[in-house]
């Protein structure tokens, strides 16, 4: 059985006070349940938010990291630094990093290896643009990102990875994939896990959907057989809507 996993990506939003208040609102109402929950504040607020999530049912995630362990990499943050800040997870290869900041599959792959080696759970994002979908290339684009971003992992390592399928055209746009559209890609990803790894890995890996998930569309998406949770942007910035999505996962 795969444990449903809902994660909130706060991106580059919130002041320090807002981040702490948002975390407090979520932590105070989210007890330990069958749903795994994480929040990913901006890196500069990880320390402050970790004081709130400490000992709670809400895990802490970073939004990115660098693959090197330490050294002259101005502005970058290593996996061990994230562990020091009590992070359990790190989002890697988010489409904003791929499309705005030029991250490649090879970059993501180096980060995935470094995160796993350090003991962080990587949430690895894949997803096609609107042009790629309209050209009928969704399956091949997602397969290429899967193969490139997750190259060279052992079966054991892959079992610890969380995949997030996030169609770029659905992120922050209010245009959500239909449950059928999302399930089709999730089922393809599950098949890839089976062919590239094995059936045990395919059965174990959680695949989140991300892209304009809201309390009112979450239940139908999360009800699909291969959708094991959600990576939530906008709707994770309000306590009620984030908790509403968690409730829909139950
Ligand atoms: C995201 O940024 O990962 C995301 C899914 O954003 P939104 O929920 O706002 O579409």
Coordinates of C-alpha atoms and ligand atoms in Angstrom, one line a residue:
X1 CA 0.0 0.0 0.0
X2 CA 1.3 3.4 -1.0
X3 CA 0.8 6.1 1.7
X4 CA -0.9 9.1 0.2
X5 CA 1.4 12.1 0.2
X6 CA 0.4 15.8 0.0
X7 CA 3.1 18.4 -0.2
X8 CA 2.8 22.2 -0.4
X9 CA 5.3 24.2 -2.5
X10 CA 5.3 27.8 -1.3
X11 CA 7.7 28.9 -4.0
X12 CA 9.2 32.4 -3.6
X13 CA 6.3 33.8 -1.5
X14 CA 5.7 34.7 2.1
X15 CA 7.5 37.0 4.5
X16 CA 9.2 35.3 7.5
X17 CA 6.2 36.2 9.7
X18 CA 3.7 34.9 7.1
X19 CA 5.7 31.6 6.6
X20 CA 5.7 31.0 10.4
X21 CA 2.0 31.8 10.7
X22 CA 1.1 29.6 7.8
X23 CA 3.1 26.7 9.2
X24 CA 1.5 27.2 12.6
X25 CA -2.0 27.1 11.1
X26 CA -1.3 23.9 9.3
X27 CA 0.6 22.2 12.1
X28 CA -2.1 23.1 14.7
X29 CA -4.8 21.4 12.7
X30 CA -2.9 18.5 11.1
X31 CA -2.6 15.6 13.5
X32 CA -0.9 12.3 12.6
X33 CA -3.1 10.5 10.0
X34 CA -2.7 8.0 7.2
X35 CA -1.8 10.9 5.0
X36 CA 1.8 12.0 4.7
X37 CA 2.1 15.8 4.7
X38 CA 5.0 18.2 3.9
X39 CA 5.5 21.9 3.4
X40 CA 8.3 23.5 1.3
X41 CA 8.9 27.1 2.4
X42 CA 11.5 29.4 0.8
X43 CA 15.0 28.2 1.9
X44 CA 15.7 31.3 4.0
X45 CA 12.7 30.4 6.2
X46 CA 13.4 26.7 6.6
X47 CA 15.0 27.3 10.0
X48 CA 12.1 29.4 11.3
X49 CA 9.5 27.0 10.0
X50 CA 11.4 23.9 11.3
X51 CA 10.8 25.3 14.8
X52 CA 7.1 25.0 14.1
X53 CA 7.1 21.6 12.4
X54 CA 9.4 20.0 14.9
X55 CA 7.8 17.0 16.5
X56 CA 4.6 17.5 14.4
X57 CA 2.9 15.4 11.7
X58 CA 4.0 17.9 9.1
X59 CA 7.4 17.2 7.4
X60 CA 9.7 19.9 6.0
X61 CA 10.9 20.1 2.4
X62 CA 13.3 22.3 0.5
X63 CA 12.4 23.5 -3.0
X64 CA 15.8 22.9 -4.5
X65 CA 19.5 22.0 -3.6
X66 CA 22.9 21.8 -5.3
X67 CA 24.5 18.4 -6.0
X68 CA 28.0 19.2 -4.5
X69 CA 28.6 18.4 -0.9
X70 CA 30.4 21.7 -0.1
X71 CA 32.9 24.2 -1.5
X72 CA 33.1 27.3 -3.7
X73 CA 29.5 27.3 -5.0
X74 CA 28.3 30.8 -4.2
X75 CA 24.6 31.0 -3.4
X76 CA 24.0 27.2 -3.4
X77 CA 22.8 25.0 -0.6
X78 CA 23.9 21.3 -0.1
X79 CA 21.9 18.3 0.9
X80 CA 23.7 18.1 4.3
X81 CA 22.8 21.8 5.0
X82 CA 19.1 20.9 4.3
X83 CA 19.4 18.0 6.7
X84 CA 20.9 20.4 9.3
X85 CA 17.7 22.4 8.9
X86 CA 15.6 19.3 9.6
X87 CA 14.4 18.8 6.1
X88 CA 13.2 15.4 5.1
X89 CA 12.4 16.1 1.5
X90 CA 13.6 18.2 -1.4
X91 CA 11.7 19.1 -4.5
X92 CA 13.9 18.6 -7.6
X93 CA 13.4 19.5 -11.2
X94 CA 10.3 21.6 -10.7
X95 CA 9.2 23.0 -14.1
X96 CA 10.0 26.5 -13.0
X97 CA 13.6 25.4 -12.4
X98 CA 13.7 23.6 -15.7
X99 CA 12.0 26.3 -17.8
X100 CA 12.9 29.5 -16.1
X101 CA 16.3 28.6 -14.7
X102 CA 17.5 26.2 -17.4
X103 CA 17.9 23.0 -15.3
X104 CA 18.5 19.9 -17.4
X105 CA 17.7 16.3 -16.8
X106 CA 21.4 15.8 -16.1
X107 CA 21.4 18.5 -13.5
X108 CA 18.3 17.0 -11.8
X109 CA 19.9 13.5 -11.9
X110 CA 23.1 14.8 -10.1
X111 CA 20.8 16.3 -7.5
X112 CA 18.7 13.2 -7.1
X113 CA 21.9 11.1 -6.4
X114 CA 23.2 13.7 -3.9
X115 CA 19.9 13.9 -2.1
X116 CA 19.5 10.1 -1.8
X117 CA 23.2 9.7 -0.7
X118 CA 22.5 12.3 2.1
X119 CA 19.3 10.6 3.2
X120 CA 16.8 13.2 1.8
X121 CA 13.6 12.0 0.0
X122 CA 13.7 13.6 -3.5
X123 CA 10.3 14.7 -5.0
X124 CA 11.3 14.6 -8.7
X125 CA 9.0 16.6 -11.0
X126 CA 8.3 15.8 -14.6
X127 CA 5.7 17.1 -17.1
X128 CA 5.1 18.4 -20.6
X129 CA 4.4 21.9 -21.9
X130 CA 1.2 22.7 -23.7
X131 CA 3.0 22.7 -27.0
X132 CA 4.4 19.3 -26.3
X133 CA 0.9 17.9 -25.3
X134 CA -0.7 19.5 -28.4
X135 CA 2.0 17.9 -30.6
X136 CA 1.1 14.5 -29.1
X137 CA 4.5 14.2 -27.4
X138 CA 3.4 13.9 -23.7
X139 CA 4.4 10.3 -23.3
X140 CA 7.8 10.7 -24.9
X141 CA 8.6 13.9 -23.1
X142 CA 7.7 12.4 -19.7
X143 CA 9.7 9.3 -20.5
X144 CA 12.7 11.3 -21.5
X145 CA 12.6 13.3 -18.3
X146 CA 12.1 10.1 -16.3
X147 CA 15.1 8.4 -17.9
X148 CA 17.3 11.4 -17.7
X149 CA 16.4 12.6 -14.2
X150 CA 16.4 9.1 -12.6
X151 CA 19.3 7.5 -14.4
X152 CA 21.6 5.2 -12.5
X153 CA 19.5 4.5 -9.4
X154 CA 19.4 1.1 -7.7
X155 CA 16.0 -0.5 -7.1
X156 CA 16.3 0.4 -3.4
X157 CA 17.1 4.0 -4.2
X158 CA 14.3 4.3 -6.6
X159 CA 11.8 3.0 -4.1
X160 CA 12.6 6.0 -1.9
X161 CA 11.9 8.6 -4.6
X162 CA 8.6 10.4 -5.0
X163 CA 7.7 11.4 -8.5
X164 CA 5.5 14.4 -9.2
X165 CA 3.7 14.5 -12.6
X166 CA 3.1 18.3 -13.2
X167 CA 1.9 19.2 -16.6
X168 CA 3.5 22.7 -17.1
X169 CA 0.2 24.0 -18.7
X170 CA -1.6 23.3 -15.4
X171 CA 0.8 24.9 -13.0
X172 CA -0.5 28.1 -11.5
X173 CA -3.0 28.5 -14.4
X174 CA -6.2 27.2 -12.9
X175 CA -6.3 24.7 -15.8
X176 CA -6.3 21.3 -14.1
X177 CA -5.7 18.1 -16.0
X178 CA -8.8 16.0 -16.1
X179 CA -8.6 12.9 -13.9
X180 CA -8.4 10.8 -17.1
X181 CA -5.6 12.9 -18.5
X182 CA -3.6 12.7 -15.3
X183 CA -4.3 9.0 -14.7
X184 CA -3.1 8.2 -18.2
X185 CA 0.4 9.7 -17.6
X186 CA 0.6 8.3 -14.1
X187 CA -0.2 4.8 -15.5
X188 CA 2.6 5.3 -18.1
X189 CA 5.0 6.3 -15.3
X190 CA 4.0 3.2 -13.3
X191 CA 4.7 1.1 -16.4
X192 CA 8.1 2.8 -16.8
X193 CA 8.9 2.0 -13.1
X194 CA 8.1 -1.7 -13.8
X195 CA 10.1 -1.9 -17.1
X196 CA 13.1 0.1 -15.9
X197 CA 13.2 -1.3 -12.4
X198 CA 10.8 -4.1 -11.3
X199 CA 7.2 -4.7 -10.1
X200 CA 8.1 -4.2 -6.4
X201 CA 9.5 -0.7 -7.2
X202 CA 6.5 0.1 -9.4
X203 CA 4.2 -0.9 -6.5
X204 CA 6.1 1.2 -3.9
X205 CA 6.8 4.5 -5.6
X206 CA 4.4 7.3 -4.9
X207 CA 3.4 9.5 -7.9
X208 CA 1.9 12.8 -7.0
X209 CA -0.1 15.0 -9.4
X210 CA 0.5 18.7 -9.5
X211 CA -1.1 21.5 -11.4
X212 CA -3.9 23.7 -10.0
X213 CA -5.0 21.1 -7.4
X214 CA -7.8 22.7 -5.2
X215 CA -10.0 21.3 -2.5
X216 CA -12.9 20.9 -5.0
X217 CA -11.0 18.9 -7.6
X218 CA -8.6 17.0 -5.3
X219 CA -10.9 14.1 -4.4
X220 CA -11.5 13.0 -8.0
X221 CA -7.8 13.3 -9.0
X222 CA -6.7 11.5 -5.8
X223 CA -9.3 8.8 -6.4
X224 CA -7.4 7.6 -9.6
X225 CA -5.6 4.3 -9.1
X226 CA -2.1 5.6 -9.9
X227 CA -2.4 9.0 -8.3
X228 CA -0.9 8.8 -4.8
X229 CA -1.0 12.4 -3.7
X230 CA -0.5 16.0 -4.8
X231 CA 2.2 18.6 -5.1
X232 CA 0.3 21.8 -4.4
X233 CA 1.4 25.4 -5.2
X234 CA -1.2 28.2 -4.9
X235 CA -3.7 26.3 -2.8
X236 CA -1.0 25.4 -0.2
X237 CA -0.7 29.1 0.7
X238 CA -4.0 29.2 2.7
X239 CA -4.4 26.9 5.7
X240 CA -8.0 26.0 4.8
X241 CA -7.4 25.1 1.2
X242 CA -4.3 23.1 2.0
X243 CA -6.2 21.2 4.8
X244 CA -9.1 20.8 2.4
X245 CA -6.9 19.0 -0.1
X246 CA -5.5 16.8 2.7
X247 CA -9.0 16.0 3.8
X248 CA -9.9 15.0 0.2
X249 CA -7.0 12.5 0.2
X250 CA -8.5 10.6 3.1
Ligands
LIG1 C1 3.5 23.7 -8.3 O1 4.1 24.7 -8.3 O2 4.1 22.6 -8.1 C2 2.0 23.7 -8.6 C3 1.5 22.5 -8.8 O3 1.4 24.9 -8.5 P1 -0.2 25.2 -8.6 O4 -0.8 24.2 -7.6 O5 -0.3 26.6 -8.1 O6 -0.6 24.9 -10.0

